[in-house]
Amino acid sequence: HLDIVETAVRRISHRLPAHVAREDLATVGKIALIQTIASATGELPEVRALCYVRVRGAILDELRSCDVLSRGDRALFRSLKLVRARIEEQTGTEASVEQLARVLHLDAARVSRLMTRAAGYVRDAELEAVEDTQGASPAAEVSAADLAQMLRTAIASLPPIQAHAVTRYHLEDASLAEIASELRTSIQRACLLRKTGERTLRRILARAWKAEVLA
């Protein structure tokens, strides 16, 4: 089952800056693989699908632990990128820290610190904010796009409230309390909806593995 780890690392690695060690991510993935196999039951395709989800999740958790930006700083950094692109498009020259600070009504020292810290920014949800000095592999881009499309299709096939619970919990880092509030239900009910949706997704992923979609 080690090919599962290789696949997970490959599909994430093209979006990472060069300083992130792929070998470290593979080690995290192998540990998650061993832990999952030890407790997994069911047919082989379903077990492999579950392993992939757990391995990928462990790798993303490891990347999130390296995230040096707070949620507010991430939002600010996105604004900074947009402003910088607009200035450079209008002037034809590289935007200075002072220009960015003036437009955003911020202290220049804060903008400078944010840009420096963002160099180590590796959160999965906004990995495109990091310059990839090695360049992205076209094959890896297609592979990641295929996986994203498959997941979107799988989640869309769930009942709306289950899809909401799964999407908010796994893709948007929402807490069960937040999900329960949005669905106007109890936390226990929100947890049940998430788990039910996850079981359905495992079956869908199992079929995908069987059809070699994830091969």
PDB file of N, CA and C in Angstrom, residues 47-146:
ATOM      1  N   VAL A  47     -10.699  -0.161   1.777  1.00  0.00           N
ATOM      2  CA  VAL A  47      -9.586   0.061   2.701  1.00  0.00           C
ATOM      3  C   VAL A  47      -8.566   1.001   2.074  1.00  0.00           C
ATOM      4  N   ARG A  48      -8.247   0.796   0.812  1.00  0.00           N
ATOM      5  CA  ARG A  48      -7.281   1.655   0.131  1.00  0.00           C
ATOM      6  C   ARG A  48      -7.798   3.093   0.025  1.00  0.00           C
ATOM      7  N   ALA A  49      -9.074   3.235  -0.254  1.00  0.00           N
ATOM      8  CA  ALA A  49      -9.648   4.576  -0.332  1.00  0.00           C
ATOM      9  C   ALA A  49      -9.567   5.280   1.013  1.00  0.00           C
ATOM     10  N   LEU A  50      -9.901   4.567   2.072  1.00  0.00           N
ATOM     11  CA  LEU A  50      -9.819   5.147   3.409  1.00  0.00           C
ATOM     12  C   LEU A  50      -8.376   5.513   3.744  1.00  0.00           C
ATOM     13  N   CYS A  51      -7.446   4.640   3.390  1.00  0.00           N
ATOM     14  CA  CYS A  51      -6.030   4.915   3.641  1.00  0.00           C
ATOM     15  C   CYS A  51      -5.588   6.187   2.935  1.00  0.00           C
ATOM     16  N   TYR A  52      -6.028   6.358   1.697  1.00  0.00           N
ATOM     17  CA  TYR A  52      -5.641   7.558   0.954  1.00  0.00           C
ATOM     18  C   TYR A  52      -6.141   8.817   1.654  1.00  0.00           C
ATOM     19  N   VAL A  53      -7.407   8.795   2.078  1.00  0.00           N
ATOM     20  CA  VAL A  53      -7.988   9.961   2.745  1.00  0.00           C
ATOM     21  C   VAL A  53      -7.233  10.273   4.035  1.00  0.00           C
ATOM     22  N   ARG A  54      -6.916   9.231   4.822  1.00  0.00           N
ATOM     23  CA  ARG A  54      -6.216   9.439   6.090  1.00  0.00           C
ATOM     24  C   ARG A  54      -4.780   9.907   5.873  1.00  0.00           C
ATOM     25  N   VAL A  55      -4.105   9.329   4.882  1.00  0.00           N
ATOM     26  CA  VAL A  55      -2.725   9.719   4.594  1.00  0.00           C
ATOM     27  C   VAL A  55      -2.680  11.173   4.129  1.00  0.00           C
ATOM     28  N   ARG A  56      -3.551  11.523   3.212  1.00  0.00           N
ATOM     29  CA  ARG A  56      -3.583  12.901   2.729  1.00  0.00           C
ATOM     30  C   ARG A  56      -3.912  13.863   3.863  1.00  0.00           C
ATOM     31  N   GLY A  57      -4.857  13.476   4.720  1.00  0.00           N
ATOM     32  CA  GLY A  57      -5.215  14.330   5.846  1.00  0.00           C
ATOM     33  C   GLY A  57      -4.057  14.541   6.799  1.00  0.00           C
ATOM     34  N   ALA A  58      -3.289  13.479   7.058  1.00  0.00           N
ATOM     35  CA  ALA A  58      -2.134  13.593   7.952  1.00  0.00           C
ATOM     36  C   ALA A  58      -1.075  14.518   7.359  1.00  0.00           C
ATOM     37  N   ILE A  59      -0.870  14.424   6.051  1.00  0.00           N
ATOM     38  CA  ILE A  59       0.109  15.291   5.396  1.00  0.00           C
ATOM     39  C   ILE A  59      -0.328  16.749   5.470  1.00  0.00           C
ATOM     40  N   LEU A  60      -1.613  16.999   5.232  1.00  0.00           N
ATOM     41  CA  LEU A  60      -2.115  18.373   5.303  1.00  0.00           C
ATOM     42  C   LEU A  60      -2.037  18.910   6.726  1.00  0.00           C
ATOM     43  N   ASP A  61      -2.302  18.058   7.712  1.00  0.00           N
ATOM     44  CA  ASP A  61      -2.169  18.496   9.110  1.00  0.00           C
ATOM     45  C   ASP A  61      -0.727  18.900   9.409  1.00  0.00           C
ATOM     46  N   GLU A  62       0.211  18.133   8.865  1.00  0.00           N
ATOM     47  CA  GLU A  62       1.624  18.461   9.070  1.00  0.00           C
ATOM     48  C   GLU A  62       1.962  19.812   8.433  1.00  0.00           C
ATOM     49  N   LEU A  63       1.419  20.064   7.252  1.00  0.00           N
ATOM     50  CA  LEU A  63       1.661  21.339   6.592  1.00  0.00           C
ATOM     51  C   LEU A  63       1.027  22.492   7.370  1.00  0.00           C
ATOM     52  N   ARG A  64      -0.174  22.246   7.897  1.00  0.00           N
ATOM     53  CA  ARG A  64      -0.849  23.298   8.668  1.00  0.00           C
ATOM     54  C   ARG A  64      -0.068  23.640   9.924  1.00  0.00           C
ATOM     55  N   SER A  65       0.608  22.649  10.491  1.00  0.00           N
ATOM     56  CA  SER A  65       1.400  22.916  11.696  1.00  0.00           C
ATOM     57  C   SER A  65       2.582  23.825  11.387  1.00  0.00           C
ATOM     58  N   CYS A  66       2.940  23.941  10.100  1.00  0.00           N
ATOM     59  CA  CYS A  66       4.043  24.808   9.688  1.00  0.00           C
ATOM     60  C   CYS A  66       3.553  26.184   9.250  1.00  0.00           C
ATOM     61  N   ASP A  67       2.234  26.394   9.306  1.00  0.00           N
ATOM     62  CA  ASP A  67       1.658  27.657   8.860  1.00  0.00           C
ATOM     63  C   ASP A  67       2.045  28.769   9.824  1.00  0.00           C
ATOM     64  N   VAL A  68       2.777  29.764   9.332  1.00  0.00           N
ATOM     65  CA  VAL A  68       3.263  30.837  10.195  1.00  0.00           C
ATOM     66  C   VAL A  68       2.314  32.032  10.213  1.00  0.00           C
ATOM     67  N   LEU A  69       1.231  31.976   9.449  1.00  0.00           N
ATOM     68  CA  LEU A  69       0.318  33.103   9.383  1.00  0.00           C
ATOM     69  C   LEU A  69      -0.985  32.801  10.104  1.00  0.00           C
ATOM     70  N   SER A  70      -1.498  33.779  10.824  1.00  0.00           N
ATOM     71  CA  SER A  70      -2.806  33.654  11.436  1.00  0.00           C
ATOM     72  C   SER A  70      -3.865  33.790  10.345  1.00  0.00           C
ATOM     73  N   ARG A  71      -5.121  33.467  10.678  1.00  0.00           N
ATOM     74  CA  ARG A  71      -6.191  33.577   9.686  1.00  0.00           C
ATOM     75  C   ARG A  71      -6.332  35.012   9.198  1.00  0.00           C
ATOM     76  N   GLY A  72      -6.201  35.984  10.120  1.00  0.00           N
ATOM     77  CA  GLY A  72      -6.289  37.386   9.721  1.00  0.00           C
ATOM     78  C   GLY A  72      -5.160  37.795   8.799  1.00  0.00           C
ATOM     79  N   ASP A  73      -3.947  37.312   9.097  1.00  0.00           N
ATOM     80  CA  ASP A  73      -2.799  37.636   8.251  1.00  0.00           C
ATOM     81  C   ASP A  73      -2.910  36.987   6.879  1.00  0.00           C
ATOM     82  N   ARG A  74      -3.518  35.804   6.833  1.00  0.00           N
ATOM     83  CA  ARG A  74      -3.712  35.159   5.534  1.00  0.00           C
ATOM     84  C   ARG A  74      -4.627  36.007   4.655  1.00  0.00           C
ATOM     85  N   ALA A  75      -5.715  36.516   5.254  1.00  0.00           N
ATOM     86  CA  ALA A  75      -6.637  37.372   4.500  1.00  0.00           C
ATOM     87  C   ALA A  75      -5.933  38.649   4.058  1.00  0.00           C
ATOM     88  N   LEU A  76      -5.122  39.211   4.947  1.00  0.00           N
ATOM     89  CA  LEU A  76      -4.387  40.430   4.611  1.00  0.00           C
ATOM     90  C   LEU A  76      -3.381  40.168   3.499  1.00  0.00           C
ATOM     91  N   PHE A  77      -2.735  39.007   3.543  1.00  0.00           N
ATOM     92  CA  PHE A  77      -1.747  38.685   2.519  1.00  0.00           C
ATOM     93  C   PHE A  77      -2.405  38.544   1.150  1.00  0.00           C
ATOM     94  N   ARG A  78      -3.614  37.976   1.109  1.00  0.00           N
ATOM     95  CA  ARG A  78      -4.329  37.888  -0.163  1.00  0.00           C
ATOM     96  C   ARG A  78      -4.619  39.285  -0.711  1.00  0.00           C
ATOM     97  N   SER A  79      -5.031  40.210   0.189  1.00  0.00           N
ATOM     98  CA  SER A  79      -5.283  41.594  -0.233  1.00  0.00           C
ATOM     99  C   SER A  79      -4.000  42.233  -0.738  1.00  0.00           C
ATOM    100  N   LEU A  80      -2.903  41.951  -0.057  1.00  0.00           N
ATOM    101  CA  LEU A  80      -1.611  42.504  -0.450  1.00  0.00           C
ATOM    102  C   LEU A  80      -1.231  42.040  -1.851  1.00  0.00           C
ATOM    103  N   LYS A  81      -1.479  40.775  -2.139  1.00  0.00           N
ATOM    104  CA  LYS A  81      -1.162  40.239  -3.469  1.00  0.00           C
ATOM    105  C   LYS A  81      -1.959  40.944  -4.556  1.00  0.00           C
ATOM    106  N   LEU A  82      -3.257  41.173  -4.288  1.00  0.00           N
ATOM    107  CA  LEU A  82      -4.108  41.830  -5.276  1.00  0.00           C
ATOM    108  C   LEU A  82      -3.662  43.265  -5.515  1.00  0.00           C
ATOM    109  N   VAL A  83      -3.350  43.970  -4.436  1.00  0.00           N
ATOM    110  CA  VAL A  83      -2.901  45.360  -4.558  1.00  0.00           C
ATOM    111  C   VAL A  83      -1.572  45.417  -5.310  1.00  0.00           C
ATOM    112  N   ARG A  84      -0.667  44.521  -4.974  1.00  0.00           N
ATOM    113  CA  ARG A  84       0.642  44.514  -5.650  1.00  0.00           C
ATOM    114  C   ARG A  84       0.480  44.275  -7.149  1.00  0.00           C
ATOM    115  N   ALA A  85      -0.396  43.343  -7.516  1.00  0.00           N
ATOM    116  CA  ALA A  85      -0.615  43.047  -8.935  1.00  0.00           C
ATOM    117  C   ALA A  85      -1.214  44.260  -9.647  1.00  0.00           C
ATOM    118  N   ARG A  86      -2.131  44.952  -8.983  1.00  0.00           N
ATOM    119  CA  ARG A  86      -2.754  46.123  -9.600  1.00  0.00           C
ATOM    120  C   ARG A  86      -1.750  47.252  -9.803  1.00  0.00           C
ATOM    121  N   ILE A  87      -0.912  47.502  -8.791  1.00  0.00           N
ATOM    122  CA  ILE A  87       0.102  48.550  -8.904  1.00  0.00           C
ATOM    123  C   ILE A  87       1.080  48.232 -10.034  1.00  0.00           C
ATOM    124  N   GLU A  88       1.527  46.982 -10.100  1.00  0.00           N
ATOM    125  CA  GLU A  88       2.510  46.604 -11.104  1.00  0.00           C
ATOM    126  C   GLU A  88       1.911  46.646 -12.509  1.00  0.00           C
ATOM    127  N   GLU A  89       0.596  46.344 -12.608  1.00  0.00           N
ATOM    128  CA  GLU A  89      -0.060  46.423 -13.912  1.00  0.00           C
ATOM    129  C   GLU A  89      -0.186  47.878 -14.366  1.00  0.00           C
ATOM    130  N   GLN A  90      -0.470  48.776 -13.419  1.00  0.00           N
ATOM    131  CA  GLN A  90      -0.670  50.183 -13.761  1.00  0.00           C
ATOM    132  C   GLN A  90       0.644  50.915 -14.031  1.00  0.00           C
ATOM    133  N   THR A  91       1.690  50.570 -13.282  1.00  0.00           N
ATOM    134  CA  THR A  91       2.953  51.311 -13.375  1.00  0.00           C
ATOM    135  C   THR A  91       4.007  50.614 -14.223  1.00  0.00           C
ATOM    136  N   GLY A  92       3.873  49.302 -14.365  1.00  0.00           N
ATOM    137  CA  GLY A  92       4.879  48.551 -15.103  1.00  0.00           C
ATOM    138  C   GLY A  92       6.147  48.311 -14.323  1.00  0.00           C
ATOM    139  N   THR A  93       6.135  48.651 -13.033  1.00  0.00           N
ATOM    140  CA  THR A  93       7.294  48.440 -12.175  1.00  0.00           C
ATOM    141  C   THR A  93       6.883  47.669 -10.931  1.00  0.00           C
ATOM    142  N   GLU A  94       7.863  47.090 -10.246  1.00  0.00           N
ATOM    143  CA  GLU A  94       7.592  46.318  -9.039  1.00  0.00           C
ATOM    144  C   GLU A  94       7.099  47.231  -7.920  1.00  0.00           C
ATOM    145  N   ALA A  95       6.033  46.808  -7.257  1.00  0.00           N
ATOM    146  CA  ALA A  95       5.463  47.602  -6.167  1.00  0.00           C
ATOM    147  C   ALA A  95       6.392  47.584  -4.964  1.00  0.00           C
ATOM    148  N   SER A  96       6.595  48.730  -4.354  1.00  0.00           N
ATOM    149  CA  SER A  96       7.430  48.814  -3.163  1.00  0.00           C
ATOM    150  C   SER A  96       6.609  48.560  -1.911  1.00  0.00           C
ATOM    151  N   VAL A  97       7.299  48.263  -0.839  1.00  0.00           N
ATOM    152  CA  VAL A  97       6.621  48.060   0.434  1.00  0.00           C
ATOM    153  C   VAL A  97       5.860  49.319   0.835  1.00  0.00           C
ATOM    154  N   GLU A  98       6.464  50.475   0.590  1.00  0.00           N
ATOM    155  CA  GLU A  98       5.819  51.740   0.954  1.00  0.00           C
ATOM    156  C   GLU A  98       4.531  51.958   0.167  1.00  0.00           C
ATOM    157  N   GLN A  99       4.541  51.611  -1.127  1.00  0.00           N
ATOM    158  CA  GLN A  99       3.326  51.743  -1.936  1.00  0.00           C
ATOM    159  C   GLN A  99       2.226  50.836  -1.421  1.00  0.00           C
ATOM    160  N   LEU A 100       2.578  49.592  -1.129  1.00  0.00           N
ATOM    161  CA  LEU A 100       1.591  48.638  -0.623  1.00  0.00           C
ATOM    162  C   LEU A 100       1.012  49.117   0.704  1.00  0.00           C
ATOM    163  N   ALA A 101       1.870  49.585   1.585  1.00  0.00           N
ATOM    164  CA  ALA A 101       1.427  50.054   2.891  1.00  0.00           C
ATOM    165  C   ALA A 101       0.487  51.244   2.754  1.00  0.00           C
ATOM    166  N   ARG A 102       0.800  52.136   1.821  1.00  0.00           N
ATOM    167  CA  ARG A 102      -0.013  53.335   1.636  1.00  0.00           C
ATOM    168  C   ARG A 102      -1.417  52.968   1.138  1.00  0.00           C
ATOM    169  N   VAL A 103      -1.494  52.073   0.180  1.00  0.00           N
ATOM    170  CA  VAL A 103      -2.794  51.679  -0.372  1.00  0.00           C
ATOM    171  C   VAL A 103      -3.631  50.933   0.663  1.00  0.00           C
ATOM    172  N   LEU A 104      -2.982  50.081   1.452  1.00  0.00           N
ATOM    173  CA  LEU A 104      -3.693  49.269   2.444  1.00  0.00           C
ATOM    174  C   LEU A 104      -3.864  49.981   3.784  1.00  0.00           C
ATOM    175  N   HIS A 105      -3.335  51.208   3.877  1.00  0.00           N
ATOM    176  CA  HIS A 105      -3.427  51.983   5.112  1.00  0.00           C
ATOM    177  C   HIS A 105      -2.803  51.227   6.288  1.00  0.00           C
ATOM    178  N   LEU A 106      -1.613  50.701   6.034  1.00  0.00           N
ATOM    179  CA  LEU A 106      -0.898  49.941   7.053  1.00  0.00           C
ATOM    180  C   LEU A 106       0.489  50.537   7.260  1.00  0.00           C
ATOM    181  N   ASP A 107       1.086  50.163   8.375  1.00  0.00           N
ATOM    182  CA  ASP A 107       2.464  50.546   8.631  1.00  0.00           C
ATOM    183  C   ASP A 107       3.380  49.736   7.709  1.00  0.00           C
ATOM    184  N   ALA A 108       4.362  50.405   7.110  1.00  0.00           N
ATOM    185  CA  ALA A 108       5.259  49.721   6.170  1.00  0.00           C
ATOM    186  C   ALA A 108       6.007  48.577   6.835  1.00  0.00           C
ATOM    187  N   ALA A 109       6.337  48.731   8.113  1.00  0.00           N
ATOM    188  CA  ALA A 109       7.061  47.668   8.812  1.00  0.00           C
ATOM    189  C   ALA A 109       6.198  46.418   8.919  1.00  0.00           C
ATOM    190  N   ARG A 110       4.881  46.597   9.120  1.00  0.00           N
ATOM    191  CA  ARG A 110       4.003  45.423   9.211  1.00  0.00           C
ATOM    192  C   ARG A 110       3.911  44.711   7.872  1.00  0.00           C
ATOM    193  N   VAL A 111       3.810  45.471   6.800  1.00  0.00           N
ATOM    194  CA  VAL A 111       3.756  44.863   5.471  1.00  0.00           C
ATOM    195  C   VAL A 111       5.030  44.075   5.200  1.00  0.00           C
ATOM    196  N   SER A 112       6.157  44.653   5.560  1.00  0.00           N
ATOM    197  CA  SER A 112       7.439  43.981   5.345  1.00  0.00           C
ATOM    198  C   SER A 112       7.516  42.682   6.143  1.00  0.00           C
ATOM    199  N   ARG A 113       7.081  42.727   7.403  1.00  0.00           N
ATOM    200  CA  ARG A 113       7.105  41.512   8.236  1.00  0.00           C
ATOM    201  C   ARG A 113       6.192  40.442   7.662  1.00  0.00           C
ATOM    202  N   LEU A 114       5.015  40.862   7.186  1.00  0.00           N
ATOM    203  CA  LEU A 114       4.059  39.911   6.633  1.00  0.00           C
ATOM    204  C   LEU A 114       4.624  39.230   5.398  1.00  0.00           C
ATOM    205  N   MET A 115       5.265  39.980   4.532  1.00  0.00           N
ATOM    206  CA  MET A 115       5.838  39.406   3.317  1.00  0.00           C
ATOM    207  C   MET A 115       6.957  38.434   3.653  1.00  0.00           C
ATOM    208  N   THR A 116       7.737  38.760   4.668  1.00  0.00           N
ATOM    209  CA  THR A 116       8.824  37.866   5.081  1.00  0.00           C
ATOM    210  C   THR A 116       8.280  36.569   5.655  1.00  0.00           C
ATOM    211  N   ARG A 117       7.284  36.678   6.528  1.00  0.00           N
ATOM    212  CA  ARG A 117       6.701  35.481   7.147  1.00  0.00           C
ATOM    213  C   ARG A 117       5.981  34.630   6.121  1.00  0.00           C
ATOM    214  N   ALA A 118       5.385  35.255   5.118  1.00  0.00           N
ATOM    215  CA  ALA A 118       4.626  34.518   4.114  1.00  0.00           C
ATOM    216  C   ALA A 118       5.516  33.628   3.258  1.00  0.00           C
ATOM    217  N   ALA A 119       6.813  33.845   3.294  1.00  0.00           N
ATOM    218  CA  ALA A 119       7.732  32.999   2.522  1.00  0.00           C
ATOM    219  C   ALA A 119       7.677  31.549   2.994  1.00  0.00           C
ATOM    220  N   GLY A 120       7.260  31.320   4.239  1.00  0.00           N
ATOM    221  CA  GLY A 120       7.146  29.957   4.752  1.00  0.00           C
ATOM    222  C   GLY A 120       5.721  29.480   4.838  1.00  0.00           C
ATOM    223  N   TYR A 121       4.834  30.164   4.133  1.00  0.00           N
ATOM    224  CA  TYR A 121       3.395  29.911   4.200  1.00  0.00           C
ATOM    225  C   TYR A 121       3.030  28.689   3.381  1.00  0.00           C
ATOM    226  N   VAL A 122       2.517  27.613   4.029  1.00  0.00           N
ATOM    227  CA  VAL A 122       2.266  26.374   3.295  1.00  0.00           C
ATOM    228  C   VAL A 122       0.874  25.805   3.536  1.00  0.00           C
ATOM    229  N   ARG A 123      -0.072  26.620   3.966  1.00  0.00           N
ATOM    230  CA  ARG A 123      -1.410  26.103   4.235  1.00  0.00           C
ATOM    231  C   ARG A 123      -2.060  25.633   2.938  1.00  0.00           C
ATOM    232  N   ASP A 124      -2.659  24.453   2.974  1.00  0.00           N
ATOM    233  CA  ASP A 124      -3.195  23.830   1.765  1.00  0.00           C
ATOM    234  C   ASP A 124      -4.252  24.680   1.078  1.00  0.00           C
ATOM    235  N   ALA A 125      -5.121  25.310   1.850  1.00  0.00           N
ATOM    236  CA  ALA A 125      -6.216  26.054   1.260  1.00  0.00           C
ATOM    237  C   ALA A 125      -5.737  27.250   0.438  1.00  0.00           C
ATOM    238  N   GLU A 126      -4.505  27.735   0.704  1.00  0.00           N
ATOM    239  CA  GLU A 126      -3.989  28.898  -0.006  1.00  0.00           C
ATOM    240  C   GLU A 126      -2.553  28.679  -0.462  1.00  0.00           C
ATOM    241  N   LEU A 127      -2.230  27.475  -0.857  1.00  0.00           N
ATOM    242  CA  LEU A 127      -0.840  27.184  -1.233  1.00  0.00           C
ATOM    243  C   LEU A 127      -0.392  27.976  -2.450  1.00  0.00           C
ATOM    244  N   GLU A 128      -1.334  28.435  -3.259  1.00  0.00           N
ATOM    245  CA  GLU A 128      -0.940  29.201  -4.428  1.00  0.00           C
ATOM    246  C   GLU A 128      -0.332  30.544  -4.038  1.00  0.00           C
ATOM    247  N   ALA A 129      -0.456  30.925  -2.752  1.00  0.00           N
ATOM    248  CA  ALA A 129       0.146  32.171  -2.296  1.00  0.00           C
ATOM    249  C   ALA A 129       1.658  32.070  -2.186  1.00  0.00           C
ATOM    250  N   VAL A 130       2.183  30.870  -2.282  1.00  0.00           N
ATOM    251  CA  VAL A 130       3.623  30.677  -2.148  1.00  0.00           C
ATOM    252  C   VAL A 130       4.238  30.459  -3.514  1.00  0.00           C
ATOM    253  N   GLU A 131       5.299  31.168  -3.800  1.00  0.00           N
ATOM    254  CA  GLU A 131       5.999  30.978  -5.070  1.00  0.00           C
ATOM    255  C   GLU A 131       6.661  29.614  -5.097  1.00  0.00           C
ATOM    256  N   ASP A 132       6.407  28.852  -6.137  1.00  0.00           N
ATOM    257  CA  ASP A 132       7.039  27.546  -6.300  1.00  0.00           C
ATOM    258  C   ASP A 132       8.269  27.729  -7.178  1.00  0.00           C
ATOM    259  N   THR A 133       9.431  27.752  -6.569  1.00  0.00           N
ATOM    260  CA  THR A 133      10.652  28.032  -7.317  1.00  0.00           C
ATOM    261  C   THR A 133      11.050  26.886  -8.233  1.00  0.00           C
ATOM    262  N   GLN A 134      10.477  25.710  -8.024  1.00  0.00           N
ATOM    263  CA  GLN A 134      10.807  24.573  -8.886  1.00  0.00           C
ATOM    264  C   GLN A 134       9.864  24.472 -10.071  1.00  0.00           C
ATOM    265  N   GLY A 135       8.732  25.157 -10.002  1.00  0.00           N
ATOM    266  CA  GLY A 135       7.749  25.062 -11.061  1.00  0.00           C
ATOM    267  C   GLY A 135       6.869  23.846 -10.882  1.00  0.00           C
ATOM    268  N   ALA A 136       5.630  23.940 -11.350  1.00  0.00           N
ATOM    269  CA  ALA A 136       4.680  22.845 -11.207  1.00  0.00           C
ATOM    270  C   ALA A 136       4.752  21.917 -12.405  1.00  0.00           C
ATOM    271  N   SER A 137       4.660  20.638 -12.127  1.00  0.00           N
ATOM    272  CA  SER A 137       4.634  19.645 -13.192  1.00  0.00           C
ATOM    273  C   SER A 137       3.253  19.634 -13.834  1.00  0.00           C
ATOM    274  N   PRO A 138       3.130  19.770 -15.158  1.00  0.00           N
ATOM    275  CA  PRO A 138       1.823  19.715 -15.812  1.00  0.00           C
ATOM    276  C   PRO A 138       1.073  18.432 -15.485  1.00  0.00           C
ATOM    277  N   ALA A 139       1.801  17.306 -15.439  1.00  0.00           N
ATOM    278  CA  ALA A 139       1.152  16.031 -15.118  1.00  0.00           C
ATOM    279  C   ALA A 139       0.576  16.064 -13.712  1.00  0.00           C
ATOM    280  N   ALA A 140       1.328  16.656 -12.774  1.00  0.00           N
ATOM    281  CA  ALA A 140       0.841  16.741 -11.398  1.00  0.00           C
ATOM    282  C   ALA A 140      -0.364  17.653 -11.308  1.00  0.00           C
ATOM    283  N   GLU A 141      -0.376  18.734 -12.095  1.00  0.00           N
ATOM    284  CA  GLU A 141      -1.509  19.646 -12.096  1.00  0.00           C
ATOM    285  C   GLU A 141      -2.773  18.935 -12.570  1.00  0.00           C
ATOM    286  N   VAL A 142      -2.644  18.153 -13.630  1.00  0.00           N
ATOM    287  CA  VAL A 142      -3.789  17.408 -14.137  1.00  0.00           C
ATOM    288  C   VAL A 142      -4.271  16.404 -13.101  1.00  0.00           C
ATOM    289  N   SER A 143      -3.323  15.707 -12.462  1.00  0.00           N
ATOM    290  CA  SER A 143      -3.662  14.716 -11.455  1.00  0.00           C
ATOM    291  C   SER A 143      -4.427  15.349 -10.302  1.00  0.00           C
ATOM    292  N   ALA A 144      -3.937  16.494  -9.820  1.00  0.00           N
ATOM    293  CA  ALA A 144      -4.612  17.179  -8.725  1.00  0.00           C
ATOM    294  C   ALA A 144      -5.985  17.665  -9.154  1.00  0.00           C
ATOM    295  N   ALA A 145      -6.087  18.167 -10.391  1.00  0.00           N
ATOM    296  CA  ALA A 145      -7.375  18.646 -10.889  1.00  0.00           C
ATOM    297  C   ALA A 145      -8.374  17.498 -10.984  1.00  0.00           C
ATOM    298  N   ASP A 146      -7.907  16.335 -11.434  1.00  0.00           N
ATOM    299  CA  ASP A 146      -8.785  15.169 -11.519  1.00  0.00           C
ATOM    300  C   ASP A 146      -9.302  14.772 -10.142  1.00  0.00           C
TER     301      ASP A 146
END
